[in-house]
Structure formats: structure tokens, C-alpha cells
Amino acid sequence: PNPLIRGDIIHFKFSENIEYEYQILNTLGQIVAVGQLKHNQSIDLSKLFPGVFLIRLCNKNNNYINIHKIIIQ
């Protein structure tokens, strides 16, 4: 559900066992967190302060596959 509470975890479940990179951006377009995701992994949001963010997922070829808007209260 969105909005999220600070400290929540977002779980991603991919149909393929491929490694993805994620970037979390604030409303100014600044990258505030990066990391790698594989099949059935999670992103810990506990270090983010309340606000609006985008989670951008891309594959190994740096092709963006999905962008999620999240709100943290």
C-alpha cells in the first residue's frame, strides 16, 4: 500500500532470476539510494525520511524497466 510508513520494506518478486539495479530518487531527481535486486528480494526504506520518491529499476543493459512512485509518511 501507498503511502508507506518510514521503516517499511518493499518486496519485489520477479518472474525471472535476473539481477536488477534500483535507484531511489527524491523529487529533485537526486539519487538517494542505490542497490542490486535479485528474484524475491526487498528494499529497506528505513533510512529514507518522509516524502515522495521514485524507485527506478533497470536491467544489466541499463534499460529502465519500471518506475514506482512511493510516498513515505
Coordinates of C-alpha atoms in Angstrom, one line a residue:
P1 CA 0.0 0.0 0.0
N2 CA 1.0 3.6 -0.6
P3 CA 1.7 5.7 1.4
L4 CA 4.3 3.8 3.4
I5 CA 5.4 4.3 6.9
R6 CA 9.1 5.1 7.5
G7 CA 10.8 1.8 8.2
D8 CA 8.7 -0.3 5.8
I9 CA 10.2 -2.7 3.4
I10 CA 9.2 -3.1 -0.3
H11 CA 9.3 -6.6 -1.6
F12 CA 9.9 -7.3 -5.3
K13 CA 9.1 -10.6 -6.9
F14 CA 10.4 -11.1 -10.5
S15 CA 9.3 -13.9 -12.8
E16 CA 12.9 -14.3 -14.0
N17 CA 16.0 -14.8 -11.9
I18 CA 17.8 -11.8 -13.3
E19 CA 19.8 -9.2 -11.3
Y20 CA 18.3 -5.7 -11.5
E21 CA 19.7 -2.4 -10.2
Y22 CA 17.5 0.0 -8.4
Q23 CA 17.8 3.7 -7.8
I24 CA 15.7 5.7 -5.4
L25 CA 15.3 9.4 -6.4
N26 CA 13.8 12.3 -4.5
T27 CA 11.6 15.0 -6.0
L28 CA 14.6 17.0 -7.1
G29 CA 15.8 14.0 -9.2
Q30 CA 18.7 13.3 -6.8
I31 CA 19.7 9.7 -6.3
V32 CA 19.3 9.0 -2.5
A33 CA 19.9 5.2 -2.6
V34 CA 21.1 2.5 -5.0
G35 CA 21.4 -1.2 -4.8
Q36 CA 21.0 -4.6 -6.5
L37 CA 17.9 -6.8 -6.6
K38 CA 17.5 -10.4 -7.5
H39 CA 14.5 -12.7 -7.5
N40 CA 12.4 -12.3 -4.4
Q41 CA 14.4 -9.5 -2.6
S42 CA 13.4 -6.5 -0.7
I43 CA 14.4 -2.8 -0.3
D44 CA 14.6 -1.4 3.2
L45 CA 13.2 2.1 3.4
S46 CA 14.1 2.8 7.0
K47 CA 16.8 5.3 6.1
L48 CA 14.5 7.5 4.0
F49 CA 12.8 10.5 5.5
P50 CA 9.1 11.2 4.9
G51 CA 8.5 12.5 1.3
V52 CA 7.8 11.5 -2.3
F53 CA 10.3 9.2 -4.0
L54 CA 10.7 7.3 -7.3
I55 CA 12.1 3.8 -7.4
R56 CA 13.7 3.2 -10.8
L57 CA 14.5 -0.4 -11.8
C58 CA 16.8 -1.2 -14.7
N59 CA 18.4 -4.4 -16.1
K60 CA 22.0 -5.2 -16.7
N61 CA 21.9 -3.3 -20.0
N62 CA 20.8 -0.1 -18.2
N63 CA 17.4 -0.3 -19.8
Y64 CA 14.7 1.1 -17.4
I65 CA 12.0 -1.5 -16.9
N66 CA 9.8 0.1 -14.3
I67 CA 9.4 3.2 -12.2
H68 CA 7.4 3.2 -9.0
K69 CA 6.2 6.3 -7.1
I70 CA 6.2 5.9 -3.3
I71 CA 5.1 8.2 -0.5
I72 CA 6.7 7.8 2.9
Q73 CA 4.9 9.2 5.9

